[in-house]
């Protein structure tokens, strides 16, 4: 590719959280430049945010409709190639649909849409247009997550029997949505977040990680969803028992009222021969536990190639001991998407490792998880009263 890919952002202004992380991530490899934006629902903040990022005034748009309309009419050597959508869940589908129908590839935040129906419709549009869609399930971008997935794929653990994933956070331990916290406000509002609260916000990450690493599919679940903070409208805590398509059993815990916890996502997967353990807050380490041999500690690092799968080393940037983290994992998703898109635009094939980023099918799995977990949480069938 003789130039950077041109990108526009919807959401992610000065009033937002994740948009700034996206900008750090796509800038890391120099493959993408941001040429336009509709950065906030509030026109004054959109303008101020675009000015601060040195967007040219005529491409610092005040609404995503204006941006997609005007960009689609620019000459091919100027208009953006793809759009990144970093708005709250209720404002994902409409801009994604419009972007695809105007001929733009899409990077979109999770959960992919507000409802399962919207996700299925989005897949139809992706299929019809033949355009690319990348879903930013960040945690699948870590090298040692890719190492875990590769080892399970190669059969190192034998048949998988048990998958445990836990995702405790503490930041919603108070009724922050009533105290001016904008991120809490829409996440706890059923009209903006969707059917689920914590299960949609972080449970979907946990479910994606469990399926991505194990290579299995959840087929049944039994959910206990809770609202722990009085006055809240959506679940802020939940425990889910899982059944997988090979008969493996599992458990998924997601809570945003685990007071004092930061972002303690942790996955454990066990097969016939051993198990794997990975923690998001210690992401460069993968613990491997063997039934008949001493445990191993595998570490990320571009110089440890002999010990790691090519999927892991492809996503390592620094030598061992020079920590990589959240931003690099995010950047890996962008880089893999960008490599795939530029290869497509030049009519050549990208490295197979670059195709390894989440897409619309993962988005549908996430929305199905939300639907099922909420239905199960409401069902009266699941609990057996204690017999005494
Ligand atoms: N991948 C991850 O790890 C991760 C982490 C955090 C958030 N997210 C997801 O990112 C999305 C945004 O979350 P956030 O915490 O940054 O939200 P936020 O409330 O901090 O920011 C949302 C932004 O979208 C803008 N916006 C809303 N409607 C818009 C519209 N119609 N047009 C243009 N801009 C509009 C707001 O003005 C704001 O700038 C959510 O879907 C969330 O689930 C993902």
Short mmCIF file of C-alpha atoms and ligand atoms in Angstrom, two decimals:
data_model
loop_
_atom_site.label_atom_id
_atom_site.label_comp_id
_atom_site.label_asym_id
_atom_site.label_seq_id
_atom_site.Cartn_x
_atom_site.Cartn_y
_atom_site.Cartn_z
CA UNK A 1 0.00 0.00 0.00
CA UNK A 2 1.49 3.31 -1.05
CA UNK A 3 -0.51 5.35 1.44
CA UNK A 4 -2.16 5.15 4.84
CA UNK A 5 -5.75 4.00 5.07
CA UNK A 6 -8.09 6.97 5.56
CA UNK A 7 -10.46 6.71 8.49
CA UNK A 8 -13.36 8.72 9.96
CA UNK A 9 -14.60 8.44 13.54
CA UNK A 10 -18.18 8.61 14.85
CA UNK A 11 -18.30 9.40 18.59
CA UNK A 12 -15.12 9.58 20.61
CA UNK A 13 -15.09 13.33 21.28
CA UNK A 14 -13.90 15.13 24.38
CA UNK A 15 -17.01 13.82 26.19
CA UNK A 16 -16.04 10.16 25.59
CA UNK A 17 -13.91 7.34 26.98
CA UNK A 18 -12.97 4.76 24.35
CA UNK A 19 -12.51 6.97 21.28
CA UNK A 20 -9.16 8.27 22.55
CA UNK A 21 -7.96 4.68 23.10
CA UNK A 22 -8.89 3.87 19.49
CA UNK A 23 -6.80 6.83 18.31
CA UNK A 24 -3.77 5.64 20.29
CA UNK A 25 -4.28 2.14 18.91
CA UNK A 26 -4.62 2.91 15.20
CA UNK A 27 -1.75 5.40 15.36
CA UNK A 28 0.65 2.83 16.78
CA UNK A 29 1.63 1.23 13.46
CA UNK A 30 1.31 4.23 11.14
CA UNK A 31 -1.04 2.35 8.80
CA UNK A 32 -4.10 4.56 9.39
CA UNK A 33 -4.75 8.31 9.40
CA UNK A 34 -7.89 9.99 10.70
CA UNK A 35 -9.19 12.36 8.03
CA UNK A 36 -12.63 13.22 9.36
CA UNK A 37 -14.98 12.84 12.29
CA UNK A 38 -18.44 13.39 13.73
CA UNK A 39 -17.08 13.15 17.21
CA UNK A 40 -20.01 13.89 19.50
CA UNK A 41 -23.78 13.96 19.69
CA UNK A 42 -23.33 17.58 20.81
CA UNK A 43 -22.32 19.77 17.84
CA UNK A 44 -20.30 22.17 20.03
CA UNK A 45 -18.27 19.29 21.50
CA UNK A 46 -17.93 17.64 18.08
CA UNK A 47 -16.43 20.81 16.64
CA UNK A 48 -14.16 21.48 19.62
CA UNK A 49 -12.93 17.86 19.61
CA UNK A 50 -12.20 17.83 15.88
CA UNK A 51 -10.35 21.15 16.16
CA UNK A 52 -8.21 19.75 18.97
CA UNK A 53 -7.28 16.82 16.70
CA UNK A 54 -6.47 19.20 13.80
CA UNK A 55 -9.18 17.84 11.51
CA UNK A 56 -9.63 20.13 8.53
CA UNK A 57 -12.70 22.34 9.23
CA UNK A 58 -14.64 21.06 6.21
CA UNK A 59 -14.23 17.46 7.40
CA UNK A 60 -14.99 18.15 11.06
CA UNK A 61 -18.66 17.19 10.76
CA UNK A 62 -21.50 17.95 13.17
CA UNK A 63 -23.44 14.71 12.55
CA UNK A 64 -22.59 11.26 11.26
CA UNK A 65 -25.29 11.56 8.56
CA UNK A 66 -23.56 14.67 7.18
CA UNK A 67 -20.18 12.95 7.38
CA UNK A 68 -21.21 9.78 5.54
CA UNK A 69 -23.17 11.72 2.91
CA UNK A 70 -20.40 14.21 2.16
CA UNK A 71 -17.52 11.72 2.35
CA UNK A 72 -19.26 9.42 -0.13
CA UNK A 73 -19.31 12.29 -2.65
CA UNK A 74 -15.61 13.12 -2.37
CA UNK A 75 -13.22 11.95 -5.12
CA UNK A 76 -11.88 8.40 -4.52
CA UNK A 77 -8.38 9.70 -3.78
CA UNK A 78 -9.68 11.80 -0.88
CA UNK A 79 -12.64 10.11 0.74
CA UNK A 80 -12.23 7.92 3.79
CA UNK A 81 -11.79 4.15 3.36
CA UNK A 82 -13.42 3.09 6.61
CA UNK A 83 -15.32 4.43 9.57
CA UNK A 84 -14.85 3.67 13.27
CA UNK A 85 -18.03 3.75 15.39
CA UNK A 86 -17.43 4.40 19.11
CA UNK A 87 -20.86 5.61 20.21
CA UNK A 88 -23.00 4.03 22.97
CA UNK A 89 -24.73 0.76 22.04
CA UNK A 90 -28.05 2.32 20.93
CA UNK A 91 -26.18 4.39 18.33
CA UNK A 92 -24.22 1.58 16.64
CA UNK A 93 -26.59 0.10 14.08
CA UNK A 94 -27.84 3.19 12.21
CA UNK A 95 -24.38 4.64 11.43
CA UNK A 96 -22.99 1.18 10.63
CA UNK A 97 -25.83 0.45 8.19
CA UNK A 98 -25.51 3.84 6.54
CA UNK A 99 -21.71 3.55 6.30
CA UNK A 100 -21.86 0.12 4.64
CA UNK A 101 -24.58 1.26 2.25
CA UNK A 102 -22.42 4.25 1.27
CA UNK A 103 -19.54 1.85 0.52
CA UNK A 104 -17.38 2.27 3.63
CA UNK A 105 -15.77 -0.57 5.60
CA UNK A 106 -16.58 -0.48 9.33
CA UNK A 107 -14.76 -0.85 12.65
CA UNK A 108 -17.33 -0.98 15.44
CA UNK A 109 -17.38 -1.27 19.20
CA UNK A 110 -18.96 -4.12 21.12
CA UNK A 111 -21.69 -5.13 21.73
CA UNK A 112 -22.16 -4.82 17.99
CA UNK A 113 -25.73 -3.47 18.15
CA UNK A 114 -28.60 -2.75 20.52
CA UNK A 115 -30.50 -5.97 19.71
CA UNK A 116 -29.93 -9.37 18.10
CA UNK A 117 -32.30 -8.44 15.25
CA UNK A 118 -30.10 -5.46 14.38
CA UNK A 119 -26.98 -7.64 14.45
CA UNK A 120 -28.56 -10.15 12.05
CA UNK A 121 -29.59 -7.32 9.73
CA UNK A 122 -26.08 -5.89 9.85
CA UNK A 123 -24.67 -9.26 8.79
CA UNK A 124 -27.02 -9.29 5.79
CA UNK A 125 -25.73 -5.84 4.80
CA UNK A 126 -22.09 -6.92 5.27
CA UNK A 127 -22.74 -10.00 3.12
CA UNK A 128 -24.60 -8.01 0.47
CA UNK A 129 -22.01 -5.23 0.21
CA UNK A 130 -18.96 -7.51 0.56
CA UNK A 131 -17.34 -4.89 2.81
CA UNK A 132 -15.23 -5.64 5.89
CA UNK A 133 -16.45 -5.25 9.46
CA UNK A 134 -14.12 -5.43 12.46
CA UNK A 135 -15.51 -5.70 16.00
CA UNK A 136 -13.17 -4.45 18.72
CA UNK A 137 -13.26 -7.26 21.28
CA UNK A 138 -9.99 -5.94 22.66
CA UNK A 139 -8.90 -8.93 24.70
CA UNK A 140 -8.57 -11.20 21.65
CA UNK A 141 -5.72 -8.92 20.52
CA UNK A 142 -3.28 -9.97 23.26
CA UNK A 143 -0.36 -12.20 22.10
CA UNK A 144 -0.74 -14.65 24.99
CA UNK A 145 -4.46 -15.02 24.32
CA UNK A 146 -3.53 -15.95 20.76
CA UNK A 147 -0.94 -18.37 22.17
CA UNK A 148 -3.62 -20.03 24.33
CA UNK A 149 -5.95 -20.33 21.36
CA UNK A 150 -3.20 -21.80 19.16
CA UNK A 151 -2.22 -24.40 21.78
CA UNK A 152 -5.82 -25.56 22.16
CA UNK A 153 -6.29 -25.66 18.37
CA UNK A 154 -3.17 -27.82 18.05
CA UNK A 155 -4.60 -30.22 20.64
CA UNK A 156 -1.92 -29.60 23.29
CA UNK A 157 -4.49 -29.92 26.09
CA UNK A 158 -6.52 -32.74 24.52
CA UNK A 159 -10.30 -32.48 24.55
CA UNK A 160 -11.49 -29.43 26.50
CA UNK A 161 -13.62 -30.19 29.54
CA UNK A 162 -13.85 -26.99 31.59
CA UNK A 163 -13.88 -23.25 30.79
CA UNK A 164 -13.95 -20.69 33.60
CA UNK A 165 -14.01 -17.01 32.88
CA UNK A 166 -14.45 -14.23 35.41
CA UNK A 167 -14.69 -10.48 34.85
CA UNK A 168 -14.97 -8.46 38.06
CA UNK A 169 -14.92 -4.66 38.06
CA UNK A 170 -15.88 -2.36 40.93
CA UNK A 171 -16.62 0.98 39.28
CA UNK A 172 -20.43 0.71 39.48
CA UNK A 173 -20.47 -0.07 43.22
CA UNK A 174 -22.36 3.20 43.83
CA UNK A 175 -25.28 4.73 41.94
CA UNK A 176 -22.78 6.68 39.80
CA UNK A 177 -25.35 7.11 37.03
CA UNK A 178 -27.13 9.63 39.27
CA UNK A 179 -23.88 11.43 40.13
CA UNK A 180 -23.01 12.76 36.69
CA UNK A 181 -20.92 9.83 35.39
CA UNK A 182 -21.75 9.86 31.65
CA UNK A 183 -20.31 6.37 31.02
CA UNK A 184 -22.41 4.93 33.88
CA UNK A 185 -25.55 6.81 32.77
CA UNK A 186 -26.08 5.17 29.37
CA UNK A 187 -24.71 1.76 30.45
CA UNK A 188 -27.41 1.43 33.14
CA UNK A 189 -30.26 2.77 30.95
CA UNK A 190 -32.20 -0.01 29.15
CA UNK A 191 -33.11 2.45 26.38
CA UNK A 192 -29.43 3.08 25.59
CA UNK A 193 -27.48 0.02 26.70
CA UNK A 194 -29.83 -2.75 25.56
CA UNK A 195 -31.44 -5.63 27.45
CA UNK A 196 -28.46 -6.21 29.71
CA UNK A 197 -26.21 -4.05 31.87
CA UNK A 198 -22.98 -5.66 33.04
CA UNK A 199 -23.63 -8.80 31.02
CA UNK A 200 -23.74 -6.70 27.86
CA UNK A 201 -20.89 -4.40 28.81
CA UNK A 202 -18.33 -6.91 30.09
CA UNK A 203 -20.08 -10.31 30.01
CA UNK A 204 -19.90 -10.18 26.21
CA UNK A 205 -16.12 -9.71 26.39
CA UNK A 206 -15.87 -12.71 28.74
CA UNK A 207 -18.08 -14.90 26.54
CA UNK A 208 -16.10 -13.90 23.45
CA UNK A 209 -12.80 -14.69 25.16
CA UNK A 210 -14.09 -18.10 26.32
CA UNK A 211 -15.25 -19.05 22.81
CA UNK A 212 -12.25 -17.50 21.03
CA UNK A 213 -9.63 -19.29 23.11
CA UNK A 214 -11.42 -22.63 23.53
CA UNK A 215 -12.62 -22.75 19.91
CA UNK A 216 -15.92 -24.02 21.33
CA UNK A 217 -19.44 -22.59 21.13
CA UNK A 218 -21.77 -22.02 24.09
CA UNK A 219 -24.98 -23.96 23.42
CA UNK A 220 -26.87 -23.66 26.74
CA UNK A 221 -26.66 -21.48 29.80
CA UNK A 222 -28.24 -20.92 33.18
CA UNK A 223 -27.99 -17.34 34.44
CA UNK A 224 -28.50 -15.66 37.78
CA UNK A 225 -28.58 -11.89 37.15
CA UNK A 226 -28.65 -9.37 39.98
CA UNK A 227 -29.17 -5.68 40.59
CA UNK A 228 -27.07 -5.09 43.69
CA UNK A 229 -27.23 -1.29 43.84
CA UNK A 230 -30.77 -0.17 44.77
CA UNK A 231 -32.35 2.10 42.16
CA UNK A 232 -30.37 0.69 39.22
CA UNK A 233 -32.37 -0.47 36.18
CA UNK A 234 -30.14 -3.20 34.69
CA UNK A 235 -28.02 -6.07 36.03
CA UNK A 236 -24.76 -5.03 37.65
CA UNK A 237 -23.74 -8.56 38.65
CA UNK A 238 -24.29 -12.08 37.38
CA UNK A 239 -23.22 -15.73 37.49
CA UNK A 240 -23.75 -17.96 34.48
CA UNK A 241 -23.30 -21.73 34.10
CA UNK A 242 -22.31 -22.73 30.56
CA UNK A 243 -22.54 -25.82 28.36
CA UNK A 244 -20.38 -26.00 25.23
CA UNK A 245 -20.90 -27.78 21.92
CA UNK A 246 -18.38 -30.55 22.72
CA UNK A 247 -19.99 -31.28 26.11
CA UNK A 248 -17.51 -29.15 28.09
CA UNK A 249 -18.90 -27.31 31.11
CA UNK A 250 -18.12 -23.78 32.18
CA UNK A 251 -18.88 -20.79 34.35
CA UNK A 252 -18.86 -17.07 33.56
CA UNK A 253 -18.93 -14.43 36.29
CA UNK A 254 -19.33 -10.76 35.43
CA UNK A 255 -19.75 -8.04 38.02
CA UNK A 256 -19.32 -4.27 38.10
CA UNK A 257 -20.02 -4.10 41.82
CA UNK A 258 -16.97 -6.12 42.93
CA UNK A 259 -15.82 -3.16 45.02
CA UNK A 260 -12.12 -2.48 44.70
CA UNK A 261 -11.59 -4.54 41.55
CA UNK A 262 -10.17 -2.79 38.48
CA UNK A 263 -10.39 -4.86 35.29
CA UNK A 264 -9.64 -8.36 36.54
CA UNK A 265 -10.66 -10.43 33.53
CA UNK A 266 -9.26 -13.95 33.91
CA UNK A 267 -9.68 -17.13 31.87
CA UNK A 268 -8.92 -20.73 32.76
CA UNK A 269 -9.37 -23.61 30.31
CA UNK A 270 -8.76 -27.27 31.17
CA UNK A 271 -8.48 -30.28 28.86
CA UNK A 272 -7.65 -33.95 29.33
CA UNK A 273 -3.89 -33.27 29.55
CA UNK A 274 -3.63 -29.92 31.32
CA UNK A 275 -4.86 -26.37 31.63
CA UNK A 276 -4.15 -22.75 30.69
CA UNK A 277 -4.56 -19.63 32.79
CA UNK A 278 -4.44 -16.00 31.56
CA UNK A 279 -5.14 -12.75 33.42
CA UNK A 280 -5.75 -9.42 31.70
CA UNK A 281 -3.91 -7.51 34.42
CA UNK A 282 -0.78 -9.69 33.90
CA UNK A 283 -1.23 -10.13 30.14
CA UNK A 284 2.30 -11.06 29.08
CA UNK A 285 2.19 -14.33 31.02
CA UNK A 286 0.41 -17.56 30.13
CA UNK A 287 0.45 -20.27 32.79
CA UNK A 288 0.37 -23.81 31.42
CA UNK A 289 -0.39 -26.58 33.90
CA UNK A 290 0.25 -30.22 32.95
CA UNK A 291 -1.30 -33.33 34.45
CA UNK A 292 1.95 -35.32 34.19
CA UNK A 293 4.68 -32.66 34.08
CA UNK A 294 5.77 -29.49 35.88
CA UNK A 295 3.86 -26.30 35.10
CA UNK A 296 5.29 -23.82 32.57
CA UNK A 297 5.28 -20.04 32.42
CA UNK A 298 5.18 -18.76 28.84
CA UNK A 299 6.00 -15.08 28.33
CA UNK A 300 5.25 -12.67 25.49
CA UNK A 301 8.19 -11.08 23.69
CA UNK A 302 9.24 -10.80 20.08
CA UNK A 303 12.49 -12.69 20.85
CA UNK A 304 10.70 -15.73 22.29
CA UNK A 305 9.50 -16.91 18.90
CA UNK A 306 10.84 -20.44 19.26
CA UNK A 307 8.51 -21.07 22.19
CA UNK A 308 5.43 -19.35 20.86
CA UNK A 309 2.94 -19.89 18.08
CA UNK A 310 3.34 -17.68 14.99
CA UNK A 311 -0.06 -16.19 15.88
CA UNK A 312 1.41 -14.97 19.18
CA UNK A 313 4.71 -13.67 17.77
CA UNK A 314 2.91 -11.92 14.88
CA UNK A 315 1.17 -9.85 17.59
CA UNK A 316 4.25 -9.15 19.78
CA UNK A 317 6.02 -5.84 19.32
CA UNK A 318 8.70 -5.55 21.99
CA UNK A 319 11.46 -7.88 23.26
CA UNK A 320 10.65 -9.99 26.32
CA UNK A 321 10.48 -8.03 29.58
CA UNK A 322 9.37 -4.80 27.88
CA UNK A 323 5.72 -4.94 28.84
CA UNK A 324 2.99 -4.77 26.25
CA UNK A 325 -0.58 -4.19 27.36
CA UNK A 326 -4.06 -2.95 26.60
CA UNK A 327 -3.04 -0.36 24.00
CA UNK A 328 -0.92 -2.83 22.05
CA UNK A 329 -3.71 -5.43 22.13
CA UNK A 330 -6.09 -2.80 20.74
CA UNK A 331 -3.48 -1.81 18.17
CA UNK A 332 -3.14 -5.45 17.08
CA UNK A 333 -6.82 -5.54 16.17
CA UNK A 334 -6.43 -2.35 14.11
CA UNK A 335 -3.21 -3.51 12.47
CA UNK A 336 -4.66 -6.88 11.50
CA UNK A 337 -7.78 -5.21 10.11
CA UNK A 338 -5.67 -2.59 8.27
CA UNK A 339 -3.38 -5.26 6.76
CA UNK A 340 -6.41 -7.23 5.60
CA UNK A 341 -8.12 -4.17 4.14
CA UNK A 342 -5.07 -2.82 2.31
CA UNK A 343 -4.35 -6.28 0.86
CA UNK A 344 -7.96 -6.44 -0.33
CA UNK A 345 -7.71 -2.97 -1.90
CA UNK A 346 -4.54 -4.00 -3.76
CA UNK A 347 -5.93 -7.36 -4.88
CA UNK A 348 -3.41 -9.47 -2.97
CA UNK A 349 -3.78 -11.72 0.06
CA UNK A 350 -2.80 -10.66 3.57
CA UNK A 351 -0.81 -12.90 5.95
CA UNK A 352 -3.13 -15.50 7.50
CA UNK A 353 -2.41 -14.10 10.98
CA UNK A 354 -3.86 -10.73 9.90
CA UNK A 355 -7.29 -12.26 9.25
CA UNK A 356 -7.47 -13.10 12.96
CA UNK A 357 -9.63 -10.22 14.21
CA UNK A 358 -13.26 -10.36 15.44
CA UNK A 359 -16.06 -9.69 12.95
CA UNK A 360 -19.79 -9.67 12.44
CA UNK A 361 -20.25 -13.35 13.39
CA UNK A 362 -18.62 -12.63 16.77
CA UNK A 363 -21.01 -9.70 17.10
CA UNK A 364 -24.01 -11.97 16.54
CA UNK A 365 -22.67 -14.44 19.12
CA UNK A 366 -22.39 -11.55 21.61
CA UNK A 367 -25.96 -10.39 21.00
CA UNK A 368 -27.22 -13.98 21.29
CA UNK A 369 -25.36 -14.22 24.60
CA UNK A 370 -27.15 -11.09 25.87
CA UNK A 371 -30.58 -12.33 24.72
CA UNK A 372 -30.09 -15.78 26.23
CA UNK A 373 -28.58 -14.63 29.49
CA UNK A 374 -31.44 -12.17 30.07
CA UNK A 375 -34.09 -14.78 29.16
CA UNK A 376 -32.45 -17.29 31.49
CA UNK A 377 -32.12 -14.70 34.25
CA UNK A 378 -35.88 -14.09 34.12
CA UNK A 379 -36.80 -17.77 33.92
CA UNK A 380 -38.14 -19.30 37.12
CA UNK A 381 -36.96 -22.78 36.14
CA UNK A 382 -33.36 -22.68 37.20
CA UNK A 383 -33.14 -22.79 40.99
CA UNK A 384 -33.82 -25.86 43.12
CA UNK A 385 -34.66 -24.81 46.67
CA UNK A 386 -32.39 -26.27 49.35
CA UNK A 387 -34.13 -29.35 50.70
CA UNK A 388 -33.81 -28.81 54.48
N1 LIG B 1 -13.56 -2.61 23.56
C1 LIG B 1 -13.58 -2.19 24.79
O1 LIG B 1 -12.82 -2.65 25.63
C2 LIG B 1 -14.54 -1.09 25.19
C3 LIG B 1 -14.26 -0.29 26.30
C4 LIG B 1 -15.15 0.77 26.59
C5 LIG B 1 -16.28 0.99 25.82
N2 LIG B 1 -16.53 0.15 24.76
C6 LIG B 1 -17.73 0.37 23.91
O2 LIG B 1 -17.53 1.61 23.21
C7 LIG B 1 -18.76 2.29 23.04
C8 LIG B 1 -18.63 3.71 23.61
O3 LIG B 1 -18.36 3.61 25.00
P1 LIG B 1 -17.74 4.86 25.80
O4 LIG B 1 -17.52 4.41 27.18
O5 LIG B 1 -16.60 5.46 25.05
O6 LIG B 1 -18.99 5.87 25.76
P2 LIG B 1 -18.95 7.43 26.08
O7 LIG B 1 -20.27 7.76 26.64
O8 LIG B 1 -17.73 7.77 26.87
O9 LIG B 1 -18.77 8.11 24.64
C9 LIG B 1 -19.74 8.02 23.64
C10 LIG B 1 -19.45 9.06 22.56
O10 LIG B 1 -20.38 8.89 21.50
C11 LIG B 1 -20.92 10.18 21.18
N3 LIG B 1 -22.20 9.99 20.50
C12 LIG B 1 -23.35 9.49 20.97
N4 LIG B 1 -24.29 9.43 20.00
C13 LIG B 1 -23.70 9.92 18.88
C14 LIG B 1 -24.12 10.15 17.56
N5 LIG B 1 -25.36 9.86 17.15
N6 LIG B 1 -23.24 10.69 16.67
C15 LIG B 1 -21.99 10.99 17.04
N7 LIG B 1 -21.52 10.78 18.29
C16 LIG B 1 -22.38 10.28 19.20
C17 LIG B 1 -20.95 10.92 22.49
O11 LIG B 1 -21.10 12.31 22.30
C18 LIG B 1 -19.58 10.51 23.03
O12 LIG B 1 -18.58 11.26 22.38
C19 LIG B 1 -19.81 1.42 23.72
O13 LIG B 1 -20.47 0.62 22.76
C20 LIG B 1 -19.01 0.55 24.68
O14 LIG B 1 -19.63 -0.70 24.94
C21 LIG B 1 -15.69 -0.87 24.45
#
